[in-house]
Coordinates of C-alpha atoms in Angstrom, one line a residue:
X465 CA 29.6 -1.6 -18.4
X466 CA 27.9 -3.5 -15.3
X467 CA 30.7 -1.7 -12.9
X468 CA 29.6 1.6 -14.3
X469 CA 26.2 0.4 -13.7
X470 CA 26.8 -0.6 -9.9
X471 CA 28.8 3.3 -9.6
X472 CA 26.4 5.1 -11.0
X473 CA 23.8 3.2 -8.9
X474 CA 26.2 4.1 -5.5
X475 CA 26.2 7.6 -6.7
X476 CA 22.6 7.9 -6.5
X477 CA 22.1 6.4 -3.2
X478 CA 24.9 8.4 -1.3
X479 CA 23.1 11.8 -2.9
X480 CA 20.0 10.6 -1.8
X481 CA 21.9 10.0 1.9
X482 CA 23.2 13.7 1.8
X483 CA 20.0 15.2 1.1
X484 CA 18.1 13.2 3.3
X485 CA 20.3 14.4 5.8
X486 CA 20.6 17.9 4.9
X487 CA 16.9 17.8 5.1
X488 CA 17.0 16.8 9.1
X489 CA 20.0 19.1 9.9
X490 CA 17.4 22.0 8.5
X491 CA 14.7 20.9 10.5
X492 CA 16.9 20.5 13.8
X493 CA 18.4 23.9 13.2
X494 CA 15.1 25.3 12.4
X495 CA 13.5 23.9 16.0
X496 CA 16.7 24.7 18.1
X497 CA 16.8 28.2 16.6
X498 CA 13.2 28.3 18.0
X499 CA 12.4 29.6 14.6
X500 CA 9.4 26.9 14.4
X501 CA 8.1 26.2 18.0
X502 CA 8.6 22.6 19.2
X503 CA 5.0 22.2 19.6
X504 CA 4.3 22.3 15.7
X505 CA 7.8 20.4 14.6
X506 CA 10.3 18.3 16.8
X507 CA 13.9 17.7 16.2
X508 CA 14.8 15.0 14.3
X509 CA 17.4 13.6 16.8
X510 CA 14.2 13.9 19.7
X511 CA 12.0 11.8 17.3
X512 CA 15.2 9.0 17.2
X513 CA 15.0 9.4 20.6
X514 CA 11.4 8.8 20.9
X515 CA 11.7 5.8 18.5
X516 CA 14.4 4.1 20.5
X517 CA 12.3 4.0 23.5
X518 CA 9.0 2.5 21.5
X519 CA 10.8 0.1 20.8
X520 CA 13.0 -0.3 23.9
X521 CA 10.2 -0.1 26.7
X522 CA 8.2 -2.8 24.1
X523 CA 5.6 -0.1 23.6
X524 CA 5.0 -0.2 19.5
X525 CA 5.0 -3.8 19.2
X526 CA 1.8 -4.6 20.0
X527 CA 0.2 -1.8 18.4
X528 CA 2.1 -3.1 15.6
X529 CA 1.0 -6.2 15.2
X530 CA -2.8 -5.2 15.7
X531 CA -2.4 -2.7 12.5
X532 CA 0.0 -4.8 10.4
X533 CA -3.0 -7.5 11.0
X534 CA -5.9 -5.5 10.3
X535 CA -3.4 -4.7 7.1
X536 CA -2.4 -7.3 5.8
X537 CA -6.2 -9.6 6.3
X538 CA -8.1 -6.2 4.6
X539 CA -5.3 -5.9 1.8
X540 CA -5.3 -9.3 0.8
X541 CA -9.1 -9.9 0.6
X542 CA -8.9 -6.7 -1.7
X543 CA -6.3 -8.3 -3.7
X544 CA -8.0 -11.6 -4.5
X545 CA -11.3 -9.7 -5.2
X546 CA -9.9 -7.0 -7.0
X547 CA -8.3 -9.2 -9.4
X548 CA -11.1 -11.9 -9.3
X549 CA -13.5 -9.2 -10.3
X550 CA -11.4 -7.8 -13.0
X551 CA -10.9 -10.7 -15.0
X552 CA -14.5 -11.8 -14.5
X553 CA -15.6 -8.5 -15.4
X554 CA -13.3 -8.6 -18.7
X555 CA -14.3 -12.2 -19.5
X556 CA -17.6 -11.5 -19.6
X557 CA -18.3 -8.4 -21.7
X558 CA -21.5 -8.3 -20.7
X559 CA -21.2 -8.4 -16.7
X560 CA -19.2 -5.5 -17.4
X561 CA -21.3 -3.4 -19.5
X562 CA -23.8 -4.2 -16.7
X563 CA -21.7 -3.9 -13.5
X564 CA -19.0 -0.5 -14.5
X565 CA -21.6 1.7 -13.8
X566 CA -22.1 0.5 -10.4
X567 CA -18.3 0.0 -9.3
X568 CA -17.7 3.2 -10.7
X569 CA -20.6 4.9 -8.7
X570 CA -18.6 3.2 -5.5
X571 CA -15.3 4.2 -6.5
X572 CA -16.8 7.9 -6.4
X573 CA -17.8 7.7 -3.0
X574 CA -16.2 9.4 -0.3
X575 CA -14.5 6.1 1.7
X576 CA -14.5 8.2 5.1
X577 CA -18.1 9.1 4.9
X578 CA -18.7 5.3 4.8
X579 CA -16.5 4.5 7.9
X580 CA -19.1 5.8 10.7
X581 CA -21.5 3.2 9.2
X582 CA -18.8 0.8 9.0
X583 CA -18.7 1.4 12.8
X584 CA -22.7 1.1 13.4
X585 CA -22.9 -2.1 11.1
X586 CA -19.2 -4.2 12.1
X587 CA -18.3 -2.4 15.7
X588 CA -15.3 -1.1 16.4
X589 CA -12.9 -4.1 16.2
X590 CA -10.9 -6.1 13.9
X591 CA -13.7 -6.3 11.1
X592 CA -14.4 -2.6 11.2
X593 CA -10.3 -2.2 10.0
X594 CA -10.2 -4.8 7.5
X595 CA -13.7 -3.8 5.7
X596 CA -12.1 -0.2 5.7
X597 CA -8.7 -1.7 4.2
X598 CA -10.4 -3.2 1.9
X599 CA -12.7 -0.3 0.3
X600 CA -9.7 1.7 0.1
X601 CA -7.6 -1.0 -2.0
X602 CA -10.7 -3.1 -4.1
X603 CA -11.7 -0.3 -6.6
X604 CA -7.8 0.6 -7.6
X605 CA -6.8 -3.3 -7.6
X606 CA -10.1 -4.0 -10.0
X607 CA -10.0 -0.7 -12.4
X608 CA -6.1 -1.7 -12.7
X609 CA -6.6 -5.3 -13.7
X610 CA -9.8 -4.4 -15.8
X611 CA -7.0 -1.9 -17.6
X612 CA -4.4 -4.7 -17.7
X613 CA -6.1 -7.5 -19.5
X614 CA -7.5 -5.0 -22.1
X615 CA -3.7 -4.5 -22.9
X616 CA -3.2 -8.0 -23.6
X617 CA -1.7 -7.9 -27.4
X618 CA -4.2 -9.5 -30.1
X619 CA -1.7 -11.5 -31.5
X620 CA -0.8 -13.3 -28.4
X621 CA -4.5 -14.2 -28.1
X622 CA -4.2 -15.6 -31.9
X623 CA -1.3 -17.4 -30.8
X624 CA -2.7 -19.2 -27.8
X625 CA -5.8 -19.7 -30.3
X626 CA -4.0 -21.6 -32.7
X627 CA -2.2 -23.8 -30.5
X628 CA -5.6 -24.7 -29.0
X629 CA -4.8 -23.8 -26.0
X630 CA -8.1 -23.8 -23.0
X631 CA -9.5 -20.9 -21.5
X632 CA -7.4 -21.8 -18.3
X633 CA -3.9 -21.9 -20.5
X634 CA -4.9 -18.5 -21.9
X635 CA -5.5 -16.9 -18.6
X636 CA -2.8 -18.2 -17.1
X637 CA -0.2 -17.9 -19.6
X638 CA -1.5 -15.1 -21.7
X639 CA -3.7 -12.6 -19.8
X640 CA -2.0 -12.7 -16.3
X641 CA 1.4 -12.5 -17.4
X642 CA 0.6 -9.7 -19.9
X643 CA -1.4 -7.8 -17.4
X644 CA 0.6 -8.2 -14.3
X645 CA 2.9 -5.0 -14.6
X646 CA -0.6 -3.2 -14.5
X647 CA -1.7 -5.0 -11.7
X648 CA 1.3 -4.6 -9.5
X649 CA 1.1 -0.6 -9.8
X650 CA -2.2 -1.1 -8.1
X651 CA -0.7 -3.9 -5.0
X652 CA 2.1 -1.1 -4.5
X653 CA -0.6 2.0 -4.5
X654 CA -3.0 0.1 -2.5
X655 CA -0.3 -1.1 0.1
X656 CA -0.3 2.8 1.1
X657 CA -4.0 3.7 1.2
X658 CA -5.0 0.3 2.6
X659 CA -2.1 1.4 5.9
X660 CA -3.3 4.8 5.6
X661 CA -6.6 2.9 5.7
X662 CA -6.2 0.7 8.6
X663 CA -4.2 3.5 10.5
X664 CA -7.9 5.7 10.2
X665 CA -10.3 3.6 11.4
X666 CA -8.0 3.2 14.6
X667 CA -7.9 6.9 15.1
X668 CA -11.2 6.9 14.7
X669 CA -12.2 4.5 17.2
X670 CA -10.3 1.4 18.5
X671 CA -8.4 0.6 21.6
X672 CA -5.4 -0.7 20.0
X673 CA -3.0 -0.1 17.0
X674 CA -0.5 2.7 15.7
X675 CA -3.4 5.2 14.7
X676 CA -4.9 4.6 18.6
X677 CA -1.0 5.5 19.7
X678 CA -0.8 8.1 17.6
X679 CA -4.1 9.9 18.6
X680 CA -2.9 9.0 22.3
X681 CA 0.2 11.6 21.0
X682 CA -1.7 14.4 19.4
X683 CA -4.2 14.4 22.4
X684 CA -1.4 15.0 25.2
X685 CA 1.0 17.4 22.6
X686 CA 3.5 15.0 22.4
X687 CA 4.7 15.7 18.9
X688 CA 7.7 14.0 19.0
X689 CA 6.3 11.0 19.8
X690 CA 3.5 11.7 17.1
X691 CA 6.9 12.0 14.4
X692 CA 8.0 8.8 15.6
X693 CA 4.5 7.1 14.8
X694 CA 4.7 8.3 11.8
X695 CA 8.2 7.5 11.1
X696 CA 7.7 3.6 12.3
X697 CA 4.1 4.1 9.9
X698 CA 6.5 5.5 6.6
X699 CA 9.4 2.9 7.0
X700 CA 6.6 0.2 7.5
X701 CA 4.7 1.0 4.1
X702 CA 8.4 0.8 2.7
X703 CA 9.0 -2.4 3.6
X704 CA 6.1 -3.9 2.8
X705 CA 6.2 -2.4 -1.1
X706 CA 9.7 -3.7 -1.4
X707 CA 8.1 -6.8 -0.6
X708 CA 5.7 -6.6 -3.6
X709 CA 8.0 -5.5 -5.6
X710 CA 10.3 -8.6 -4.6
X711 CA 7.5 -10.6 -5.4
X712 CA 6.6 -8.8 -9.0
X713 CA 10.3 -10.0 -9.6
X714 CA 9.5 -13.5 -8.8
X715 CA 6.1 -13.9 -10.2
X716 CA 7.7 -12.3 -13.9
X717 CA 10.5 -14.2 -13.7
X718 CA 8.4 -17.1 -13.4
X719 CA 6.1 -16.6 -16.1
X720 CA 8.7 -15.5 -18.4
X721 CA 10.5 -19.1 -18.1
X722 CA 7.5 -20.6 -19.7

């Protein structure tokens, strides 16, 4: 049964291969057939190209770093407040009867209309990128987790009741294992805005990072170059939610050996 499993499993990724790559031999036949102008799409094997010498000539790294920094500080600022806010918020019904309407007014707001004040109030520089990051992960992490806890079954509550267990025990070992499914959707979700995120306010204004390279692209119509951006940009956000998703794993597995 587990073989069958592993085949089926095989089956899947090697149909996802041969599509993927029908997909680029479209696209290269499409550009070389001068049926789309190379100005509006490049060939896929150009934007390989263009990717190899990023990274060859040392180019992407630093703009990496500067974005994946600005990420990851924003991102997990919103995590910790996001959460810390949801479970406060659900704790105590009445700071959430009183606060909702308010996060919910914020959550409504337009995040780019916000970033040119951003930019008057924190400059242009690393703060500017993590405050940004972090308005456009808080609100989906702390609607998520509000949603999550309210799951948690009644009976589990009883349970934890009778045993006498204190509030910490409960959170711990009731709420936060029963509402962490809920709560990982909105790391995973937020992972993409908050890059999308970080990867605006450098287009926007900053000296530094993938969104400043990528303007740098679009500006001097070099679109295979902008392709390659935003290739390095996709298999980035990848990576980093099959890292919370390796880390949903552990934390689960974890609390279910309680």
């Amino acid at each position: 049964m587990e073989s069958k499993s592993i085949l089926n499993n095989w089956r899947i990724v090697a149909g996802q291969i041969v599509f993927l790559l029908l997909g680029l031999g479209l696209i290269e036949y499409v550009v070389r057939a001068e049926l789309v102008g190379s100005l509006y799409l490049s060939k896929p094997t150009q934007v390989v190209e263009e990717i190899i010498h990023l990274f060859t000539q040392g180019v992407v790294y630093h703009h990496l770093l500067v974005t994946l920094g600005e990420f990851g500080a924003g991102y997990v600022l919103s995590a910790a407040a996001g959460i810390g806010t949801g479970l406060f918020l659900v704790l105590v019904p009445r700071a959430e009867a009183f606060f909702r309407p308010f996060l919910s007014a914020l959550l409504a707001v337009p995040k780019v209309t916000i970033i040119p004040l951003l930019m008057l109030w924190l400059g242009i520089g690393l703060s500017h990128k993590v405050a940004i990051v972090f308005l456009f992960c808080f609100f989906t992490i702390a609607f998520n987790t509000i949603t999550g806890i309210k799951q948690t079954a009644e009976q589990h509550l009883k349970v934890a009741h009778v045993f006498e267990a204190t509030k910490f025990q409960t959170i711990t070992k009731v709420i936060l294992p029963s509402a962490a499914p809920t709560i990982f959707v909105s790391l995973r979700v937020s992972a993409a805005t908050g890059l999308v995120g970080a990867l605006f306010g450098e287009m926007v204004a900053s000296k530094d990072g993938l969104g400043n390279l990528l303007v740098q692209a679009t500006s001097t119509y070099d679109t295979a170059k902008a392709f390659a951006i935003i290739t390095v940009v996709t298999v980035v956000s990848v990576l980093i939610i099959a890292l919370i998703d390796l880390l949903e794993k552990r934390v689960i597995m974890k609390w279910k050996s309680y």
